Coordinates of C-alpha atoms in Angstrom, one line a residue:
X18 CA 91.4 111.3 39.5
X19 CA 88.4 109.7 37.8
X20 CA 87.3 112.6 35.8
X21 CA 88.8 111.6 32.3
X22 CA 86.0 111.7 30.6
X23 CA 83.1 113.6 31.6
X24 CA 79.5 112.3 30.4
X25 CA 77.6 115.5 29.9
X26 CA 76.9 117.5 26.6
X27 CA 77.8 121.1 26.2
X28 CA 80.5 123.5 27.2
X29 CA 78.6 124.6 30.2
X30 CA 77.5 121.6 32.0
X31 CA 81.1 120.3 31.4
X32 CA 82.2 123.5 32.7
X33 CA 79.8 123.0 36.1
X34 CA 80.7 119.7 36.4
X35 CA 84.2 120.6 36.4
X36 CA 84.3 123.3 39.4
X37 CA 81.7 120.8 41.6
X38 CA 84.5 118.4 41.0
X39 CA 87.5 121.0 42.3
X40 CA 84.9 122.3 44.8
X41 CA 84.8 118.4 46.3
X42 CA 88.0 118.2 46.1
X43 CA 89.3 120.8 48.1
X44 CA 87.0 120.6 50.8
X45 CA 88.2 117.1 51.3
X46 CA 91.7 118.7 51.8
X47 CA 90.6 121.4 53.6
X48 CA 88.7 118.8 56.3
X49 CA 91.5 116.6 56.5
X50 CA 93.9 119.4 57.7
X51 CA 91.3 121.5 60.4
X52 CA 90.7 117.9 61.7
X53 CA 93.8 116.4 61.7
X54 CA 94.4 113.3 64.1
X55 CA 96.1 113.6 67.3
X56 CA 99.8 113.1 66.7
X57 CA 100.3 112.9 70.7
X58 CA 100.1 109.2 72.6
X59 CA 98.4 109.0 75.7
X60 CA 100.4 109.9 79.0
X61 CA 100.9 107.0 81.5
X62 CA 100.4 108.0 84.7
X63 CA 103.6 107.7 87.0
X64 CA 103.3 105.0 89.5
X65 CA 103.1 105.7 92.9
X66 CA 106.4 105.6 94.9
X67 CA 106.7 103.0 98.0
X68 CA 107.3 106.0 100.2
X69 CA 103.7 107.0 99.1
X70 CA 102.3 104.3 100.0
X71 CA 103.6 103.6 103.4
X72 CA 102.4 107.3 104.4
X73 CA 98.6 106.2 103.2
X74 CA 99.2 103.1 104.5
X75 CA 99.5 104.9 108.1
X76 CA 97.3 107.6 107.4
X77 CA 94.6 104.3 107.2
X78 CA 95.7 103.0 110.2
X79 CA 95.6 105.9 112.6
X80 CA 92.1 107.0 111.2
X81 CA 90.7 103.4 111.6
X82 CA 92.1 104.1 115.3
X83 CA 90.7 107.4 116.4
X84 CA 87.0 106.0 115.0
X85 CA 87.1 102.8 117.2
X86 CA 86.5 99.0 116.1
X87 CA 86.8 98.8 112.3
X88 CA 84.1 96.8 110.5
X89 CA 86.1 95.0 108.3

């Protein structure tokens, strides 16, 4: 990693600076597996059949006939 040589004096600041460095290290790991990335791809949505249409198509129509003159 980048801990080869440690620039503190003494036994126990080497010793402190040693588990802050495991600490940080295994929280990294431990973040990057609870929050992976989504492995998934978004869903398409299907497209709608001709069969579909031509039903919303009339729908249109005979509503646009029961309310009278259309505006458009």
């Amino acid at each position: 990693m980048g801990l080869s040589k440690i620039n503190i004096r003494g036994i126990m600041a080497a010793d402190k600076k040693m588990l802050m460095a495991a600490a940080a290290y295994n929280l990294k790991k431990w973040l990057n597996f609870c929050f992976s990335r989504r492995k998934t791809a978004a869903l398409v949505k299907p497209k709608p059949t001709v069969a579909i249409l031509f039903w919303l198509f009339l729908e249109k129509s005979a509503l646009e006939m029961k309310a009278g003159n259309s505006w458009c």
